[in-house]
Amino acid sequence: MPKALITGITGQDGSYLAELLISKNYEVFGLVRRKSQLGYGQSEHLKERVTFIDGDMTDTTSLVKAMTISSADEVYNLAANSFVASSWNAPDSAAEINAVGVTKLLEAIRFVKPEARFYQASTSEMFGLVQEIPQKETTPFYPRSPYGVAKLYGHWITKNYRESYGIFACNGILFNHESERRGAEFVTRKITLAAAAICKGRQEVLELGNLSAQRDWGHSEDYVRAMWLMLQQDEPDDYVVASGEVHTVRDFCAVAFERAGMALTWSGEGLDETGTDKAGRVRVRVNPAFFRPAEVDILFGDPSKAEQKLGWKREISFERLVERMVDHDLAAN
Ligand code: NAP
Ligand code: G4F
């Protein structure tokens, strides 16, 4: 029975990856940090099937312990402060968790089980101020947030341990992926929760920042399959994982509100732009508080390498992603 250690198991991707590995008969271990409220986040439903190990990405001893207890054959490093906007408020911790934490985990692997295979959750956010469209593995990086800068360090240290010590280490450069388990502060979930709440009469209006930002959105369930595939290859490598489609935040709102039974009409420009329902009520408006100190205007990935070399293909379309999220939030609230 192969053994896997997942950091970030309480988050969106960690929970879908744990489900995938359990279905493939892995023994799954998950690193969890202590919180004031006991709980396993998005993996609560898996608590009988996962061995949870106390630890923190900023604490080397706990990572060595996690490697020793699990003796993992595969290590998936998904732990991060993953909300870009908050990385301006806590830039030190973005660096400590998302950058230096990767070195700590790689060192733990090097000392405890150097033959373990390692997956690093790299990100399209490293492309930031994009240098070409679409972005692929060879596109130069230009991160635009403390989060993106820290992740770029994690990316390069992963490559460096592969080249320095021969560790089977892969970077998955994943573009935005969402789901019914996405944190409520990310734009997609903020929209689907609001569409459901407005539809049920519990909220009047949704306030957003940059409606023109463009993202390449897929479903997390599809993307965790690519993580696993990377660690099953003969050689370690880095891969872009993306849908190859781009949509604006405005498009996402339009599809989500339509699904919730409220087609929107858009009018105005810039800060005055609104989305209005059939009865003329403003349902979406812009609030400058949600703009970022430096924006990533467009992320649009080319997943050809992952498709050709890993045989990976996304199965859940953009429309289906939005529908699943809205239907979930309508049913839950
Ligand atoms: P998420 O839902 O925010 O989950 C993040 C996980 O990291 C949580 O389990 C969190 O634990 C854990 N964590 C944070 N700080 C930690 C620390 N100091 N020690 C141990 N664990 C810690 O994020 P996600 O969407 O699943 O993303 C997974 C990974 O992929 C992240 O590294 C993210 O940066 C990266 N990524 C995500 C996307 C995307 O679109 N989703 C795209 C590219 C890359 P708590 O529950 O205790 O907070
Ligand atoms: O949903 P977001 O917060 O995701 P963002 O910043 O693209 O980051 C996500 O994807 C990255 C991969 O590219 C991951 F590495 C990262 O961990 C995370 O999962 O924002 C998406 C876009 C941005 O351009 C933002 O400015 O939506 C725009 N936006 C407009 N109004 C908003 C809002 N974002 C949020 N969160 N809230 C708003 O009200």
Coordinates of C-alpha atoms and ligand atoms in Angstrom, one line a residue:
M1 CA 0.0 0.0 0.0
P2 CA 1.7 3.3 -1.1
K3 CA 1.9 6.0 1.5
A4 CA 1.2 9.7 0.9
L5 CA 1.7 12.8 3.1
I6 CA -0.4 15.8 2.2
T7 CA 0.3 19.2 3.7
G8 CA -2.7 21.6 3.4
I9 CA -5.1 18.6 3.8
T10 CA -7.8 20.8 5.5
G11 CA -8.0 23.0 2.4
Q12 CA -9.8 22.7 -0.9
D13 CA -7.2 20.8 -2.9
G14 CA -6.0 18.7 0.0
S15 CA -9.5 17.3 0.6
Y16 CA -10.0 16.3 -3.1
L17 CA -6.5 14.9 -3.4
A18 CA -7.0 12.8 -0.2
E19 CA -10.2 11.4 -1.7
L20 CA -8.4 10.6 -5.0
L21 CA -5.5 8.8 -3.2
I22 CA -7.9 6.9 -0.9
S23 CA -9.7 5.7 -4.0
K24 CA -6.4 4.5 -5.3
N25 CA -5.7 2.6 -2.1
Y26 CA -3.1 4.8 -0.6
E27 CA -2.5 5.1 3.1
V28 CA -3.0 8.9 3.6
F29 CA -1.4 11.1 6.2
G30 CA -2.2 14.8 6.6
L31 CA -0.3 17.6 8.3
V32 CA -2.6 19.8 10.3
R33 CA -1.7 22.8 12.4
R34 CA -3.3 23.5 15.8
K35 CA -6.2 25.9 15.8
S36 CA -8.4 27.2 18.6
Q37 CA -11.3 25.1 17.3
L38 CA -10.6 21.4 16.7
G39 CA -11.5 20.3 13.2
Y40 CA -10.2 19.1 9.9
G41 CA -11.7 21.7 7.6
Q42 CA -12.6 20.3 4.2
S43 CA -11.4 16.9 5.1
E44 CA -13.6 16.5 8.2
H45 CA -15.5 13.7 6.3
L46 CA -12.3 11.8 5.9
K47 CA -11.2 11.7 9.5
E48 CA -11.7 8.0 9.9
R49 CA -9.6 7.3 6.8
V50 CA -6.7 9.7 7.2
T51 CA -3.9 9.8 9.9
F52 CA -3.6 13.4 10.9
I53 CA -0.2 14.6 12.2
D54 CA 0.2 17.8 14.1
G55 CA 2.7 20.2 12.5
D56 CA 3.3 23.5 10.8
M57 CA 5.2 24.5 7.7
T58 CA 7.2 27.0 9.7
D59 CA 8.5 24.4 12.1
T60 CA 11.3 22.1 10.9
T61 CA 11.0 19.6 13.8
S62 CA 7.4 18.9 13.1
L63 CA 8.1 18.3 9.4
V64 CA 10.9 15.9 10.2
K65 CA 8.4 14.1 12.6
A66 CA 5.7 14.0 9.9
M67 CA 8.1 12.4 7.4
T68 CA 9.3 9.9 10.1
I69 CA 5.8 9.0 11.2
S70 CA 4.4 8.7 7.7
S71 CA 7.5 7.3 5.9
A72 CA 5.6 8.7 2.9
D73 CA 6.5 7.5 -0.7
E74 CA 4.8 10.6 -2.1
V75 CA 4.7 14.1 -0.4
Y76 CA 2.2 16.7 -1.7
N77 CA 3.0 20.2 -0.4
L78 CA -0.3 22.1 -0.7
A79 CA 0.0 24.1 2.5
A80 CA 0.1 27.9 2.0
N81 CA -1.5 31.1 2.9
S82 CA -3.3 30.9 -0.4
F83 CA -5.3 34.2 -0.5
V84 CA -3.3 36.6 -2.6
A85 CA -5.0 39.8 -1.2
S86 CA -4.1 39.0 2.4
S87 CA -0.4 38.5 1.5
W88 CA 0.0 42.3 1.4
N89 CA -1.4 42.4 5.0
A90 CA 0.9 39.6 6.2
P91 CA 3.9 39.5 3.9
D92 CA 6.4 38.0 6.4
S93 CA 4.1 35.0 7.0
A94 CA 3.6 34.6 3.2
A95 CA 7.4 34.2 3.0
E96 CA 7.7 32.0 6.0
I97 CA 5.0 29.5 5.0
N98 CA 4.9 29.7 1.2
A99 CA 8.7 30.1 0.6
V100 CA 11.0 29.0 3.4
G101 CA 8.5 26.3 4.5
V102 CA 9.1 24.6 1.2
T103 CA 12.9 24.4 2.0
K104 CA 12.1 23.0 5.4
L105 CA 9.9 20.3 4.0
L106 CA 12.5 19.4 1.3
E107 CA 15.2 19.2 4.0
A108 CA 12.9 16.9 6.1
I109 CA 12.5 14.6 3.0
R110 CA 16.3 14.7 2.3
F111 CA 17.2 13.6 5.8
V112 CA 14.3 11.1 6.4
K113 CA 13.5 9.6 3.0
P114 CA 15.3 11.1 0.1
E115 CA 13.7 8.6 -2.4
A116 CA 10.2 10.1 -1.6
R117 CA 8.6 11.9 -4.5
F118 CA 7.7 15.5 -4.0
Y119 CA 4.9 17.7 -5.5
Q120 CA 5.1 21.5 -5.0
A121 CA 1.9 23.6 -5.4
S122 CA 3.3 26.3 -7.7
T123 CA 1.0 28.8 -9.2
S124 CA 0.1 30.9 -12.3
E125 CA 0.3 33.9 -9.9
M126 CA 4.1 33.7 -10.6
F127 CA 3.4 34.9 -14.1
G128 CA 1.8 38.1 -12.6
L129 CA 2.4 40.8 -15.1
V130 CA 2.3 38.4 -18.0
Q131 CA 5.1 38.3 -20.5
E132 CA 3.3 36.3 -23.1
I133 CA -0.3 35.0 -23.7
P134 CA -1.1 32.2 -23.2
Q135 CA 1.4 31.3 -20.4
K136 CA 3.4 28.0 -20.6
E137 CA 6.3 26.4 -18.8
T138 CA 8.8 28.5 -20.6
T139 CA 7.1 31.9 -20.0
P140 CA 9.2 34.3 -17.9
F141 CA 7.9 35.0 -14.4
Y142 CA 6.9 38.4 -13.0
P143 CA 5.1 38.0 -9.7
R144 CA 2.9 40.9 -8.5
S145 CA 2.2 40.1 -4.9
P146 CA 4.1 39.0 -1.8
Y147 CA 2.2 35.7 -2.3
G148 CA 3.5 35.4 -5.9
V149 CA 7.1 36.3 -4.9
A150 CA 7.1 33.7 -2.1
K151 CA 5.7 31.0 -4.4
L152 CA 8.4 31.8 -6.9
Y153 CA 11.0 31.0 -4.3
G154 CA 9.1 27.7 -3.5
H155 CA 9.2 26.9 -7.2
W156 CA 12.9 27.5 -7.7
I157 CA 14.0 25.7 -4.5
T158 CA 12.0 22.7 -5.7
K159 CA 13.9 22.7 -9.0
N160 CA 17.1 23.3 -7.1
Y161 CA 16.7 20.2 -4.8
R162 CA 15.9 18.2 -7.9
E163 CA 19.1 19.4 -9.6
S164 CA 21.3 19.4 -6.4
Y165 CA 20.2 16.2 -4.7
G166 CA 18.4 14.2 -7.4
I167 CA 15.1 14.4 -5.4
F168 CA 12.1 13.4 -7.6
A169 CA 10.5 16.9 -7.2
C170 CA 7.9 18.4 -9.5
N171 CA 6.3 21.8 -9.7
G172 CA 2.6 21.9 -10.8
I173 CA 2.0 25.5 -12.1
L174 CA -1.7 25.4 -11.6
F175 CA -4.0 28.1 -12.8
N176 CA -7.1 29.1 -10.7
H177 CA -9.2 26.2 -9.7
E178 CA -12.3 26.4 -7.7
S179 CA -15.1 24.2 -6.3
E180 CA -17.9 23.9 -3.8
R181 CA -15.1 23.7 -1.2
R182 CA -13.4 27.0 -2.2
G183 CA -12.8 29.5 0.6
A184 CA -15.5 32.2 0.8
E185 CA -13.2 35.1 0.3
F186 CA -12.0 34.0 -3.3
V187 CA -13.9 35.8 -6.0
T188 CA -15.7 32.8 -7.4
R189 CA -17.1 31.5 -4.1
K190 CA -17.9 35.1 -3.0
I191 CA -20.1 35.4 -6.2
T192 CA -21.8 32.0 -5.9
L193 CA -22.6 32.5 -2.2
A194 CA -23.9 36.0 -2.9
A195 CA -26.0 34.8 -5.9
A196 CA -27.6 32.2 -3.6
A197 CA -28.1 34.6 -0.7
I198 CA -29.7 37.3 -3.0
C199 CA -31.9 34.7 -4.6
K200 CA -33.2 33.7 -1.2
G201 CA -33.7 37.3 -0.1
R202 CA -31.0 37.3 2.5
Q203 CA -28.6 39.7 0.8
E204 CA -29.3 42.8 -1.4
V205 CA -26.2 43.4 -3.3
L206 CA -22.7 42.0 -4.1
E207 CA -19.7 44.3 -3.9
L208 CA -16.6 43.4 -5.9
G209 CA -13.3 44.9 -7.0
N210 CA -11.9 44.6 -10.6
L211 CA -14.7 43.1 -12.7
S212 CA -12.4 43.1 -15.8
A213 CA -9.8 40.8 -14.3
Q214 CA -9.5 37.7 -16.5
R215 CA -8.8 34.2 -15.1
D216 CA -8.4 30.7 -16.5
W217 CA -10.8 28.8 -14.1
G218 CA -11.1 25.0 -13.7
H219 CA -12.4 22.6 -11.1
S220 CA -10.2 21.4 -8.3
E221 CA -11.3 17.8 -8.7
D222 CA -9.7 17.8 -12.2
Y223 CA -6.6 19.5 -11.1
V224 CA -5.6 17.2 -8.2
R225 CA -5.5 14.3 -10.8
A226 CA -2.7 16.2 -12.6
M227 CA -0.8 16.4 -9.3
W228 CA -0.9 12.7 -8.8
L229 CA 0.0 12.0 -12.5
M230 CA 3.2 14.2 -12.2
L231 CA 4.5 11.9 -9.4
Q232 CA 3.8 8.7 -11.5
Q233 CA 6.1 9.6 -14.4
D234 CA 9.6 8.1 -15.0
E235 CA 11.3 11.6 -14.6
P236 CA 10.4 14.6 -12.5
D237 CA 9.4 17.8 -14.4
D238 CA 7.3 20.9 -14.1
Y239 CA 3.9 21.3 -15.8
V240 CA 1.3 24.0 -16.4
V241 CA -2.2 22.8 -15.5
A242 CA -5.0 25.0 -16.9
S243 CA -8.3 24.9 -18.8
G244 CA -7.0 26.9 -21.7
E245 CA -10.0 29.2 -21.5
V246 CA -10.3 32.7 -20.1
H247 CA -13.2 34.6 -18.6
T248 CA -13.6 37.9 -16.7
V249 CA -15.0 38.2 -13.2
R250 CA -18.0 39.9 -14.9
D251 CA -18.6 36.8 -17.0
F252 CA -18.4 34.6 -13.9
C253 CA -21.0 36.8 -12.2
A254 CA -23.3 36.7 -15.3
V255 CA -23.3 32.9 -15.5
A256 CA -23.7 32.5 -11.7
F257 CA -26.6 34.9 -11.3
E258 CA -28.3 33.5 -14.4
R259 CA -28.0 30.0 -12.8
A260 CA -29.6 31.4 -9.6
G261 CA -32.5 32.7 -11.8
M262 CA -31.4 36.4 -12.0
A263 CA -30.1 37.4 -15.4
L264 CA -28.2 40.7 -15.1
T265 CA -27.9 43.7 -17.3
W266 CA -24.6 45.5 -17.2
S267 CA -24.3 49.3 -17.4
G268 CA -21.9 52.1 -16.4
E269 CA -18.1 52.0 -16.5
G270 CA -15.2 51.7 -14.1
L271 CA -16.2 52.3 -10.5
D272 CA -19.8 53.1 -11.7
E273 CA -20.4 49.8 -13.3
T274 CA -23.4 47.8 -12.1
G275 CA -25.2 44.6 -12.8
T276 CA -29.0 45.1 -12.5
D277 CA -31.7 42.4 -12.3
K278 CA -35.0 42.3 -14.3
A279 CA -36.8 44.4 -11.7
G280 CA -34.1 47.2 -12.0
R281 CA -32.5 46.4 -8.6
V282 CA -28.7 46.8 -8.5
R283 CA -27.3 43.3 -7.6
V284 CA -23.6 43.8 -8.4
R285 CA -21.6 47.0 -7.9
V286 CA -17.9 48.0 -7.7
N287 CA -16.2 48.8 -4.3
P288 CA -12.7 50.1 -4.6
A289 CA -11.8 48.5 -1.3
F290 CA -11.6 45.2 -3.1
F291 CA -8.9 46.5 -5.6
R292 CA -5.3 45.3 -4.9
P293 CA -2.1 47.3 -4.6
A294 CA -0.9 45.6 -7.8
E295 CA -3.3 43.6 -10.0
V296 CA -2.8 40.5 -12.2
D297 CA -5.0 41.5 -15.2
I298 CA -5.0 38.2 -17.1
L299 CA -4.0 34.6 -16.4
F300 CA -4.5 32.3 -19.4
G301 CA -2.7 28.9 -19.5
D302 CA -1.5 26.6 -22.2
P303 CA -1.9 23.0 -20.8
S304 CA -0.4 21.3 -23.9
K305 CA 2.6 19.7 -22.1
A306 CA 0.4 18.2 -19.3
E307 CA -2.1 16.9 -21.9
Q308 CA 0.6 15.3 -24.1
K309 CA 3.0 14.0 -21.4
L310 CA 0.7 13.2 -18.5
G311 CA -2.3 12.3 -20.6
W312 CA -4.2 14.8 -18.4
K313 CA -7.5 16.4 -19.6
R314 CA -9.9 18.5 -17.7
E315 CA -13.4 17.0 -17.6
I316 CA -15.4 19.8 -15.9
S317 CA -16.2 22.8 -18.2
F318 CA -16.3 26.5 -17.0
E319 CA -20.1 26.5 -17.2
R320 CA -20.4 23.2 -15.3
L321 CA -18.0 24.6 -12.6
V322 CA -20.2 27.6 -12.0
E323 CA -23.4 25.6 -12.0
R324 CA -22.0 23.1 -9.5
M325 CA -20.9 25.9 -7.2
V326 CA -24.2 27.9 -7.5
D327 CA -26.4 24.7 -7.1
H328 CA -24.4 23.8 -4.0
D329 CA -24.7 27.2 -2.4
L330 CA -28.5 27.3 -3.2
A331 CA -29.0 23.9 -1.6
A332 CA -26.9 24.7 1.4
N333 CA -28.5 28.1 2.3
Ligands
NAP1 P1 -6.6 26.5 0.7 O1 -8.0 25.9 0.6 O2 -6.4 27.9 1.2 O3 -5.7 25.5 1.7 C1 -4.5 25.9 2.2 C2 -4.1 24.8 3.2 O4 -2.8 25.2 3.8 C3 -5.0 24.7 4.4 O5 -5.1 23.3 4.7 C4 -4.2 25.4 5.5 O6 -4.5 25.0 6.8 C5 -2.8 25.0 5.2 N1 -1.8 25.9 5.8 C6 -1.7 27.2 5.8 N2 -0.6 27.6 6.5 C7 -0.1 26.5 7.1 C8 1.0 26.3 7.9 N3 1.7 27.3 8.4 N4 1.3 25.0 8.3 C9 0.5 24.0 7.8 N5 -0.5 24.1 7.0 C10 -0.8 25.4 6.6 O7 -5.8 26.4 -0.7 P2 -6.1 25.5 -2.0 O8 -7.0 26.3 -2.9 O9 -6.5 24.1 -1.6 O10 -4.6 25.5 -2.6 C11 -3.7 24.4 -2.3 C12 -2.3 24.9 -2.7 O11 -2.3 25.2 -4.1 C13 -1.9 26.2 -2.0 O12 -0.5 26.1 -1.8 C14 -2.1 27.3 -3.0 O13 -1.2 28.4 -2.9 C15 -1.8 26.5 -4.3 N6 -2.5 27.0 -5.5 C16 -3.9 27.1 -5.5 C17 -4.6 27.5 -6.7 C18 -6.1 27.6 -6.7 O14 -6.6 28.2 -7.6 N7 -6.8 27.0 -5.8 C19 -3.8 27.7 -7.9 C20 -2.5 27.5 -7.8 C21 -1.8 27.1 -6.7 P3 -5.7 25.7 7.8 O15 -6.9 24.9 7.5 O16 -5.1 25.4 9.1 O17 -5.7 27.1 7.4
G4F2 O1 -10.3 34.7 -6.5 P1 -9.1 35.5 -6.3 O2 -8.9 36.1 -5.0 O3 -7.9 34.6 -6.8 P2 -6.4 35.0 -7.3 O4 -5.9 36.2 -6.7 O5 -6.4 34.8 -8.8 O6 -5.6 33.8 -6.6 C1 -6.0 32.4 -6.7 O7 -5.5 31.8 -7.8 C2 -4.0 31.7 -7.8 C3 -3.6 31.1 -9.2 O8 -3.6 32.0 -10.2 C4 -3.6 30.9 -6.6 F1 -2.2 30.8 -6.6 C5 -4.0 31.6 -5.4 O9 -3.7 30.8 -4.3 C6 -5.6 31.7 -5.4 O10 -6.1 30.5 -5.4 O11 -9.1 36.7 -7.4 C7 -9.3 36.6 -8.7 C8 -9.5 37.9 -9.4 C9 -8.4 39.0 -9.0 O12 -8.0 39.6 -10.2 C10 -9.1 39.9 -8.1 O13 -8.6 41.3 -8.2 O14 -10.7 38.5 -9.0 C11 -10.5 39.9 -8.8 N1 -11.6 40.3 -7.8 C12 -12.5 41.3 -8.1 N2 -13.3 41.5 -7.1 C13 -11.8 39.9 -6.6 C14 -12.9 40.7 -6.1 N3 -11.2 39.0 -5.8 C15 -11.6 38.8 -4.6 N4 -11.0 37.8 -3.8 N5 -12.7 39.5 -4.1 C16 -13.3 40.4 -4.8 O15 -14.2 41.1 -4.3

